[in-house]
Coordinates of C-alpha atoms and ligand atoms in Angstrom, one line a residue:
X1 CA 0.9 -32.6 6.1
X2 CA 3.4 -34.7 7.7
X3 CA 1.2 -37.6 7.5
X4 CA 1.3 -37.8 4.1
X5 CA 4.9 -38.3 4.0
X6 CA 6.7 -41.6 3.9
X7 CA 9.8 -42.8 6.5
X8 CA 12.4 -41.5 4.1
X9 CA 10.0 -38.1 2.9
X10 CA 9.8 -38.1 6.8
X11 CA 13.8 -38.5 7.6
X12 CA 15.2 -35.8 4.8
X13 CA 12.6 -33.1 6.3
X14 CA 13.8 -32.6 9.7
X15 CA 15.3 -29.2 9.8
X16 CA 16.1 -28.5 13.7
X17 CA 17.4 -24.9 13.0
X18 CA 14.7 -23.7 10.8
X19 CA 12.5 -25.2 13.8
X20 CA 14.6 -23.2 16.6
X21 CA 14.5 -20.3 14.6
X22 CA 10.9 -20.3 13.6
X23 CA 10.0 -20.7 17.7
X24 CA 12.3 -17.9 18.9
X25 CA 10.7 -15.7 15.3
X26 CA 7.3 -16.5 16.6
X27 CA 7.9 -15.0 20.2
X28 CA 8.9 -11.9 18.6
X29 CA 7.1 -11.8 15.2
X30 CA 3.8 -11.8 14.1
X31 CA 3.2 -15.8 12.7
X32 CA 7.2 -15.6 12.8
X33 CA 7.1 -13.9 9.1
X34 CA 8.2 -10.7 7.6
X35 CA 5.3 -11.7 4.7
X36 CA 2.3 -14.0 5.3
X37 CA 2.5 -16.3 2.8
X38 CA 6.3 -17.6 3.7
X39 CA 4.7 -19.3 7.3
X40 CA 4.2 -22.7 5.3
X41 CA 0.3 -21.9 6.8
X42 CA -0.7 -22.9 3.0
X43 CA 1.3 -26.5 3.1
X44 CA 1.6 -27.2 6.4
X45 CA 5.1 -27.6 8.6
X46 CA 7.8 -25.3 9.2
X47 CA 9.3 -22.9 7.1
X48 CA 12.5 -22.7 6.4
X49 CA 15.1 -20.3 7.5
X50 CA 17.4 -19.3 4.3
X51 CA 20.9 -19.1 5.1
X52 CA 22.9 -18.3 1.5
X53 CA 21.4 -18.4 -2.8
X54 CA 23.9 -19.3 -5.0
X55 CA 22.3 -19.4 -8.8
X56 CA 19.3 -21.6 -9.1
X57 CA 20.1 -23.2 -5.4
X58 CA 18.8 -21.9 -1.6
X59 CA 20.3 -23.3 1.4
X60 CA 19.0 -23.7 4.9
X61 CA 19.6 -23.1 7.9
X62 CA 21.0 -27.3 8.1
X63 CA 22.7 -26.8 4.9
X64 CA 20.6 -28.1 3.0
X65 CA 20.4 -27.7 -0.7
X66 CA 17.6 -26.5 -2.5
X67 CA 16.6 -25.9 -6.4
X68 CA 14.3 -22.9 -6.1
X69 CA 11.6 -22.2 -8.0
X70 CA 10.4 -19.6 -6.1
X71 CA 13.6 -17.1 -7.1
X72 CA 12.3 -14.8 -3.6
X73 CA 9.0 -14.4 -5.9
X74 CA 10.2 -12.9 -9.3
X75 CA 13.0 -10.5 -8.3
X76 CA 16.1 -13.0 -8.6
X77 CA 15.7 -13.4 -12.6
X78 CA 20.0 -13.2 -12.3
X79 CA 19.6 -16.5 -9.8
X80 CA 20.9 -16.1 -6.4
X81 CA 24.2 -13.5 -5.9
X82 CA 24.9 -13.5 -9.9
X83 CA 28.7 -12.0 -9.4
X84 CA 27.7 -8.9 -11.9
X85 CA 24.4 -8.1 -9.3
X86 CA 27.2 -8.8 -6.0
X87 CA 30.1 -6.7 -7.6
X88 CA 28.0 -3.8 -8.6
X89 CA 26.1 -3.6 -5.6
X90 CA 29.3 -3.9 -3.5
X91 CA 30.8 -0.8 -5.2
X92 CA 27.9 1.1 -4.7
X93 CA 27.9 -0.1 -0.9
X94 CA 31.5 1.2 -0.5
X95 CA 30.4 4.5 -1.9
X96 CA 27.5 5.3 0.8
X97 CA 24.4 3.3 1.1
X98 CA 22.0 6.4 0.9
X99 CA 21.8 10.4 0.9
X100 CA 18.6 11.3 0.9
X101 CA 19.7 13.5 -2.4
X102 CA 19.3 12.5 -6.4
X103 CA 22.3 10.1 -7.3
X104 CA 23.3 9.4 -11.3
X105 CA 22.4 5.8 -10.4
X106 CA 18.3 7.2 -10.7
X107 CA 19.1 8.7 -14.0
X108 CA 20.3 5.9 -15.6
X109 CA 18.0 3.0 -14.7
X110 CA 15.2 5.8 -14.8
X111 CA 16.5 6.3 -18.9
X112 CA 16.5 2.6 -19.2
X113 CA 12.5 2.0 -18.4
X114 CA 12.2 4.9 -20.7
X115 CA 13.3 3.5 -23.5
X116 CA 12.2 0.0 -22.9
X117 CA 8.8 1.0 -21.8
X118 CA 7.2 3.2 -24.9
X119 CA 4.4 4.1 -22.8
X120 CA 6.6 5.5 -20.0
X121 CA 7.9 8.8 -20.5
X122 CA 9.3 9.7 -17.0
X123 CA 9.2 7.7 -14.2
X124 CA 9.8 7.7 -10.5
X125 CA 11.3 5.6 -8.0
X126 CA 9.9 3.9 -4.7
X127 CA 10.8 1.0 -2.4
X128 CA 8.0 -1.8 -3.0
X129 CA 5.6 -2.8 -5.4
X130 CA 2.7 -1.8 -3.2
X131 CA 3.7 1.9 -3.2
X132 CA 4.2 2.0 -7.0
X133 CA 0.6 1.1 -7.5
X134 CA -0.5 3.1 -4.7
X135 CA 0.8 6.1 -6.1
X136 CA 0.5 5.2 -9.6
X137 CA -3.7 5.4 -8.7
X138 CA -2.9 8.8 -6.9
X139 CA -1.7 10.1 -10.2
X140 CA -4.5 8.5 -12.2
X141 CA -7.0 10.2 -9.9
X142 CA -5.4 13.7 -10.1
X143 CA -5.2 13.8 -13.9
X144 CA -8.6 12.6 -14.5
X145 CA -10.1 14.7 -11.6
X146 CA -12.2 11.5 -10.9
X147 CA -12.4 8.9 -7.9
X148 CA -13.1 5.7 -8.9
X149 CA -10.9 3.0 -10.0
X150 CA -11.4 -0.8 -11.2
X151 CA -9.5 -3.8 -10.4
X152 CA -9.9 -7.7 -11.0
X153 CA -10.8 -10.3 -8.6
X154 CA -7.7 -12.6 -8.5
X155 CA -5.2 -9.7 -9.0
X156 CA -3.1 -8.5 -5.9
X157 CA -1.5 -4.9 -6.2
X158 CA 0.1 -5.1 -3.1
X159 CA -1.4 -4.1 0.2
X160 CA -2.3 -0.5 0.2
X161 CA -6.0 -0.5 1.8
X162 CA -8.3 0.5 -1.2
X163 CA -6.7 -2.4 -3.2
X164 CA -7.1 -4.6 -0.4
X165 CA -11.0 -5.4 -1.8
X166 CA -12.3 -9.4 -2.1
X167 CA -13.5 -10.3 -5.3
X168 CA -16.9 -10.4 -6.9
X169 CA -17.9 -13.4 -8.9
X170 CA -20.1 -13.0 -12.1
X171 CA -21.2 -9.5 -11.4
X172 CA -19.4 -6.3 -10.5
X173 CA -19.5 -5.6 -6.8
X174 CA -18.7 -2.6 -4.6
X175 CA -15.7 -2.8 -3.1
X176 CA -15.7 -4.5 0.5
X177 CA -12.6 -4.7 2.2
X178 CA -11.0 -8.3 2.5
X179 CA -8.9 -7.4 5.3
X180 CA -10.1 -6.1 9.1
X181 CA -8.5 -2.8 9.6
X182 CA -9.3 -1.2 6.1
X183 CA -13.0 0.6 6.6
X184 CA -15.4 0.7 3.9
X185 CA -15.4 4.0 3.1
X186 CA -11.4 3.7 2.2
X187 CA -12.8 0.8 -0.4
X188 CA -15.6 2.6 -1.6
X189 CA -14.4 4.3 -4.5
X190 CA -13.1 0.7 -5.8
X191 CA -15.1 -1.7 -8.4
X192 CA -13.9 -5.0 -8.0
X193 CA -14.7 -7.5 -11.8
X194 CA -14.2 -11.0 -12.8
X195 CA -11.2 -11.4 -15.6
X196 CA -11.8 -12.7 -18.5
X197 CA -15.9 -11.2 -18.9
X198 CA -16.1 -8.8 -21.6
X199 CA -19.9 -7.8 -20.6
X200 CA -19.7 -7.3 -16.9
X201 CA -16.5 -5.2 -18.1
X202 CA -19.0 -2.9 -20.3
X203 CA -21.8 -2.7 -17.8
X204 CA -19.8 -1.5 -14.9
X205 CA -18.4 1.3 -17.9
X206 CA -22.4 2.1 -19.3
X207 CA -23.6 2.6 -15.4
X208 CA -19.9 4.3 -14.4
X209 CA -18.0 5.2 -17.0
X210 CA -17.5 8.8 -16.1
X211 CA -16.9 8.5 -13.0
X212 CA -13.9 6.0 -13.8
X213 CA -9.9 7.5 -12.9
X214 CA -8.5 4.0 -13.7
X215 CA -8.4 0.5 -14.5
X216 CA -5.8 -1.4 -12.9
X217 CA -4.8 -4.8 -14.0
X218 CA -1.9 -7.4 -13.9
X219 CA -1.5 -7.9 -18.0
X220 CA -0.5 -11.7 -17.2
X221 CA -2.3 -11.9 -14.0
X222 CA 0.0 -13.9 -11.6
X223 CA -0.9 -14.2 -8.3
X224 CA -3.5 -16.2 -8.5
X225 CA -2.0 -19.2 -10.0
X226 CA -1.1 -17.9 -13.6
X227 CA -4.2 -16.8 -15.3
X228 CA -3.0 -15.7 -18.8
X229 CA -6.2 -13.7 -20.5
X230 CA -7.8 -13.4 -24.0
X231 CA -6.7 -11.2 -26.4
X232 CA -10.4 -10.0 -26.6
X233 CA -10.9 -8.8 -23.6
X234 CA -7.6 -7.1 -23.1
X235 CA -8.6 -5.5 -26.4
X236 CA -12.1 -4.5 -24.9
X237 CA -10.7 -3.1 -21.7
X238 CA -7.9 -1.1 -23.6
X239 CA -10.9 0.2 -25.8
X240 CA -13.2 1.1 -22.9
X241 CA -10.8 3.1 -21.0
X242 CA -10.0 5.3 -24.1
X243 CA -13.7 5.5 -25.0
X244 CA -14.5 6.6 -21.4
X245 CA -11.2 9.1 -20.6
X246 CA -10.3 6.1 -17.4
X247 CA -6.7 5.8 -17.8
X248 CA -5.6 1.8 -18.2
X249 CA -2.6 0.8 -15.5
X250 CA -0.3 -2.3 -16.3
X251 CA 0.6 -3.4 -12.8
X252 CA 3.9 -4.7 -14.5
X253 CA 5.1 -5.6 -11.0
X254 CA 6.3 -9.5 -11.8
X255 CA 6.2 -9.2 -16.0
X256 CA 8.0 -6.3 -16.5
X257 CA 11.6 -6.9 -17.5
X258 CA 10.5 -10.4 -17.2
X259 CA 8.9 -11.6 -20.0
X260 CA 10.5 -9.0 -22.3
X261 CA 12.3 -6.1 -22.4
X262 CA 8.9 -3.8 -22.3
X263 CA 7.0 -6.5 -20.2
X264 CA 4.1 -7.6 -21.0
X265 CA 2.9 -4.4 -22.8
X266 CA 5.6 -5.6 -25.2
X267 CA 4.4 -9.3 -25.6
X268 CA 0.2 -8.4 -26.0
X269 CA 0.9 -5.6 -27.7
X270 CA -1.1 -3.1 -26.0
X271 CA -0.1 0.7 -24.8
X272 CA -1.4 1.0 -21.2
X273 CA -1.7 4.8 -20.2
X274 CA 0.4 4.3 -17.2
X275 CA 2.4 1.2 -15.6
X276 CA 3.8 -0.2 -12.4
X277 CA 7.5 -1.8 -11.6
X278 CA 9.0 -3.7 -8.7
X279 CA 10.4 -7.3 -8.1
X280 CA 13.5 -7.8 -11.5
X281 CA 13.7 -4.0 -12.0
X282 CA 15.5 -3.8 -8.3
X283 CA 17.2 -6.6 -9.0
X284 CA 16.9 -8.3 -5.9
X285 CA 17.1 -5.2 -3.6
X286 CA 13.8 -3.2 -3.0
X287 CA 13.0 -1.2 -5.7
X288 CA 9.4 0.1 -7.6
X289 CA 8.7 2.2 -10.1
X290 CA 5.3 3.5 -11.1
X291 CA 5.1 6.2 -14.3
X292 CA 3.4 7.5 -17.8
X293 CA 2.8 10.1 -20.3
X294 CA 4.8 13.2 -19.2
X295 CA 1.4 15.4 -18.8
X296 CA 0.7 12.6 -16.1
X297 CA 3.4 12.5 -14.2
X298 CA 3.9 16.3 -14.4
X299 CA 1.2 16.3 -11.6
X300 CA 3.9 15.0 -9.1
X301 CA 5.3 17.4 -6.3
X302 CA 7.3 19.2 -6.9
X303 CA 6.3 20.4 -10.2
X304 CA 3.0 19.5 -9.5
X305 CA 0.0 19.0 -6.6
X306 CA 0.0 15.5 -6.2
X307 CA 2.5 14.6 -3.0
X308 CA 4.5 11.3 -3.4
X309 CA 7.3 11.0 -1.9
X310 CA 10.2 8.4 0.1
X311 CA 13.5 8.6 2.2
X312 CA 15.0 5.6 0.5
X313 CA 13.4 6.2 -3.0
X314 CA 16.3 5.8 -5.7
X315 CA 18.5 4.7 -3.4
X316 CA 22.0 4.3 -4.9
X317 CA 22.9 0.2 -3.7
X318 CA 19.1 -0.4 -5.1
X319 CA 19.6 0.9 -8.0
X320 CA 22.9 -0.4 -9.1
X321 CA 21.3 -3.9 -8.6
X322 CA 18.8 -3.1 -10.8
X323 CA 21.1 -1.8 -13.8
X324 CA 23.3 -4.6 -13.3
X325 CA 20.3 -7.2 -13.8
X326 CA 18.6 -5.1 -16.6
X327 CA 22.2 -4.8 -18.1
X328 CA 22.6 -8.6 -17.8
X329 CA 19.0 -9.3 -19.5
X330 CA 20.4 -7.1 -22.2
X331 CA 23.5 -8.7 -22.9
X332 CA 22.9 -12.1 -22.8
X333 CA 20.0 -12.1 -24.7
X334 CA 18.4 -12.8 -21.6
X335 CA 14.5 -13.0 -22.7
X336 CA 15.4 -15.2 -25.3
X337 CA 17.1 -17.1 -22.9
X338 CA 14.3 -17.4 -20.6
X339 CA 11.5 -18.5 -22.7
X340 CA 13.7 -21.1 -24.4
X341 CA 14.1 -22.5 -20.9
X342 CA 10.1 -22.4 -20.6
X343 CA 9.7 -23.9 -23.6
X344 CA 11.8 -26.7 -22.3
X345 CA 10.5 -27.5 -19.6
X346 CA 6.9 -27.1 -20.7
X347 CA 8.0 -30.2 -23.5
X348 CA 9.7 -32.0 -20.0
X349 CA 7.0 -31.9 -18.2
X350 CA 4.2 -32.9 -20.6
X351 CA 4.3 -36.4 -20.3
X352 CA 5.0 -36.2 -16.8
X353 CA 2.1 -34.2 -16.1
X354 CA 0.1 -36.6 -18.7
X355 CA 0.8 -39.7 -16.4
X356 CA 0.1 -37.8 -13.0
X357 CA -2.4 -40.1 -11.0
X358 CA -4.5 -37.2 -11.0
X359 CA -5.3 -33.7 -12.9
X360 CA -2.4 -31.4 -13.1
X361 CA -2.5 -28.6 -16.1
X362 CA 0.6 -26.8 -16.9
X363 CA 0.3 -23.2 -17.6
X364 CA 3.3 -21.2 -18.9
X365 CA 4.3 -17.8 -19.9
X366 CA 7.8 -17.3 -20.8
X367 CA 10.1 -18.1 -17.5
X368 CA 6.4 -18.1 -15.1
X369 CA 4.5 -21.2 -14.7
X370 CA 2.2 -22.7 -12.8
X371 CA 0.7 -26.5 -12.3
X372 CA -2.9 -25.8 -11.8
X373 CA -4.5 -28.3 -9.4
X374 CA -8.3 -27.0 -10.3
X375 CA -9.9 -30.9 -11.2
X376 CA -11.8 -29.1 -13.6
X377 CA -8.9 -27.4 -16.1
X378 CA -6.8 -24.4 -15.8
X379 CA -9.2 -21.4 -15.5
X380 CA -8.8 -17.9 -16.8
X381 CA -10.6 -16.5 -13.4
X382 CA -10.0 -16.5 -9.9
X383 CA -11.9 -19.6 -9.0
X384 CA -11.0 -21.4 -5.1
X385 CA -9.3 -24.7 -5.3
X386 CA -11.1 -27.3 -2.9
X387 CA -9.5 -28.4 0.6
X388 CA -8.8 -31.8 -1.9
X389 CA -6.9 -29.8 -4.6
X390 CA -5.0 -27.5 -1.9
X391 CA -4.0 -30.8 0.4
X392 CA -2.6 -32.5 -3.0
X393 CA -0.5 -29.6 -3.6
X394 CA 0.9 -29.5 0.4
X395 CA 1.3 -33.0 0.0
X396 CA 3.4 -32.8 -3.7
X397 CA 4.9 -29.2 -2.3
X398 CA 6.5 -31.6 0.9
X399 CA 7.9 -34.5 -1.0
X400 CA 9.2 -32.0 -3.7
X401 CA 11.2 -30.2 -0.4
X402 CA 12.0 -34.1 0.5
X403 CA 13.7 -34.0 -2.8
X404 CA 15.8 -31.0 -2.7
X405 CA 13.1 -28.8 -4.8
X406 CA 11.9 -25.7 -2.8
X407 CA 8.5 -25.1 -4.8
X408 CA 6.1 -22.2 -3.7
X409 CA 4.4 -22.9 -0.7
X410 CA 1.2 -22.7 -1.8
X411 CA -0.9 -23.9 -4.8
X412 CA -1.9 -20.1 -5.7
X413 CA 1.6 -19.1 -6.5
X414 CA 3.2 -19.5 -9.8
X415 CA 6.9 -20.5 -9.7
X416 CA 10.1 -18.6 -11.4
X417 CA 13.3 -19.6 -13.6
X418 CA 16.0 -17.5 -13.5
X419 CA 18.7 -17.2 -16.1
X420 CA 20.9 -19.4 -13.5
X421 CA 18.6 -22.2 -14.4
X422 CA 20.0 -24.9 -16.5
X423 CA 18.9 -27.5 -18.6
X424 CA 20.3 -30.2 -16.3
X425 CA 18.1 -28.4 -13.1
X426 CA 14.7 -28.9 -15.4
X427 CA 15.6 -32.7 -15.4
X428 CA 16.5 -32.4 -11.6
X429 CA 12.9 -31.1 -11.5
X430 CA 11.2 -32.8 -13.9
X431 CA 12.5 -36.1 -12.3
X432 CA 11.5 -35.0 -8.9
X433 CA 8.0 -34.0 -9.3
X434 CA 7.5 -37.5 -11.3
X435 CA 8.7 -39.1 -8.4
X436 CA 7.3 -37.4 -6.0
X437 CA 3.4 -37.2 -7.9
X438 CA 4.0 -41.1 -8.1
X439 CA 4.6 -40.8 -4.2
X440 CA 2.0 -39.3 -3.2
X441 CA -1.1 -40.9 -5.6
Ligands
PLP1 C1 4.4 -8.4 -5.6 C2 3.4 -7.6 -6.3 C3 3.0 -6.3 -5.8 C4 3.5 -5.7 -4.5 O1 4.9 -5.5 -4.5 P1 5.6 -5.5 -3.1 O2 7.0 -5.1 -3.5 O3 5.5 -6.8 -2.5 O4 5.0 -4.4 -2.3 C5 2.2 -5.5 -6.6 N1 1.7 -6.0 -7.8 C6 2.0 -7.2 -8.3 C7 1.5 -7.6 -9.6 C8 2.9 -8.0 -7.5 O5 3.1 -9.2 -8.0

């Protein structure tokens, strides 16, 4: 991409220690990441080595000061080391940073999903996203007795193998793996639909119905751009489940605690049977949660038959960052506070967006948004982008960096406020990308 950058785009992008320490990571490290996506593969260049957060900001490895709008992918919604999140997890650090017994840390951030969550009536705790929905579908199957379970093309629920299943277009499709190392009989038992298609929806329930454990869905899907969906076909797949005994997961992972107290159950108004955690409810530190009804989660070992389990699970430093974020959201009228910050950026950017030299469309829920690149509108599937749309947004995603704005380094990824966002860092932003769209044309 660095050919689409001009002398002085050129000049504020050299980052020598991000470079050393990318060449040394890749001797030692698989593409030189921890997680695929952070390689820059998407954009093009180096990635950058993070040194320090500090609110809204990121610095580098060359000191250099970024606004992020990445916020580590949804955890951070306090900003970078907010001082309630540093001292709360510093006393729990002095006190012993795990023993592998139940701590009153567990209890409390366990009553707080409770009684956010209404659908939640005891949940458990577990170190990633991934292994809340994995074992969130473990329970599913036990308590139905049955094997199959349904997910949407454009929705990721982490990596565990029989989610890791490409996606269908039109039609329902049996699952095939999307990633070498997961064989086809681990996907087989998954059904893999288009969003936003009511009938395909009901056919794969008239032919399978039955033999259905669960559905598992993003509410607001979001990792796939942002693909907000009808209120229709929520409604049609809450009603199908219930009509067919399948059990209906909210994979809550990036919308719970974000765009309200009970996520995004809360906002659509619809009870799942069962949801999933992770990113803001560890506050930074890593933390899922997966849980349900009582006479679900009462098949979990040890009561139970159904073996989950995790050496770090609950873990008392991850935990108080989580009830010192979920305690901030509370007190400051956090949610509030985050949607009027989406709301005004959404009227900032408008007319920038209206004068881009080509099509950009915002899309916005609460403190997630994404500029859509599609040519042809902002879709409610999970259609490609062409090597044209995908080379606009490395280009843009560059001369934002250029600017001091660390956007997400690729044009499938929605970006994040954080309450550490001001109105003055919108302008910063809104400024930039007019700039830098201008720059680019
Ligand atoms: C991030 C994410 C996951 C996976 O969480 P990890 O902590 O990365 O394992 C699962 N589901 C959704 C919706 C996510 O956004």
């Amino acid at each position: 991409m660095s050919n689409v950058l001009n002398e002085r785009d050129r000049a504020a992008s050299s980052c020598p220690q991000s470079e050393a320490l990318y060449a040394r990571a890749c001797r030692v490290i698989p593409g030189g990441v921890s997680s695929p996506v952070r390689a820059f593969r998407a954009v093009g260049g180096t990635p950058l080595f993070m040194e320090r957060g500090a609110g809204a900001y990121i610095f580098d490895a060359d000191g250099r000061r970024y606004l992020d709008l990445v916020c580590s992918w949804g955890p951070l919604i306090a900003g970078h080391a907010h001082p309630e999140v540093v001292a709360a997890v510093s006393a729990a650090l002095a006190r012993g940073t795990t023993f592998g017994a139940p701590c009153a840390g567990e209890v409390e951030l366990a009553e707080r999903v409770v009684a956010a969550y209404p659908a939640v009536e005891q949940v458990r705790f577990v170190s990633s996203g991934t292994e809340a929905v994995m074992s969130a579908i473990r329970v599913a199957r036990a308590f139905t007795g049955r094997d199959l379970i349904v997910k949407f093309a454009g929705c990721y629920h982490g990596h565990a193998d029989h989610l890791l299943v490409a996606a269908g277009s039109g039609l329902a499709t049996f699952g095939r793996p999307s990633s070498a190392g997961v064989p086809e009989a681990f996907t087989a038992c998954t059904r893999v639909l288009p969003l936003d298609d009511e009938s395909a929806l009901r056919a794969l329930f008239a032919r399978e119905g039955a033999s259905i454990a669960a559905v598992v869905i993003e509410p607001v899907p979001a990792n796939h751009g942002l693909l907000p969906q009808r209120a229709e076909f929520l409604a049609a797949l809450r009603e199908l489940t219930r009509q067919h005994g399948a059990l209906l997961i909210f994979d809550e992972v990036i919308c719970g605690f974000r765009l309200a107290r009970g996520g995004a159950a809360e906002v659509l108004g619809i009870r799942p049977d069962m949801a999933t955690f992770g990113k803001v409810i560890g506050g930074g530190m890593p933390v899922g949660a997966f849980g349900g009804a009582r006479a679900m989660m009462a098949r979990l070992a040890p009561d139970g038959d159904t073996y989950q389990a995790g050496t770090l699970s609950g873990n008392p430093v991850a935990m108080a960052a989580g009830l010192a974020t979920l305690d901030l959201l509370e007190r400051t009228a956090g949610w509030q506070r985050l949607e009027m910050l989406g709301a005004e950026l959404e009227s900032l950017l408008k007319p920038v967006l209206a004068r881009a030299p080509f099509p950009i469309h915002l899309v916005r829920t609460g403190s997630l948004f994404w500029m859509s690149f599609h040519a042809s509108g902002a879709p409610r599937t999970a259609a490609a982008l062409t090597a044209h749309d995908t080379a606009r947004y490395g280009a843009l995603f560059h001369a934002m960096l250029a600017r001091g704005i660390y956007l997400p380094p690729s044009a499938y990824e929605g970006c994040f406020l954080s309450l550490a966002h001001t109105s003055p860092d919108l302008k910063v932003f809104v400024h930039a990308l007019d700039e830098s769209l201008a720059a680019i044309a």
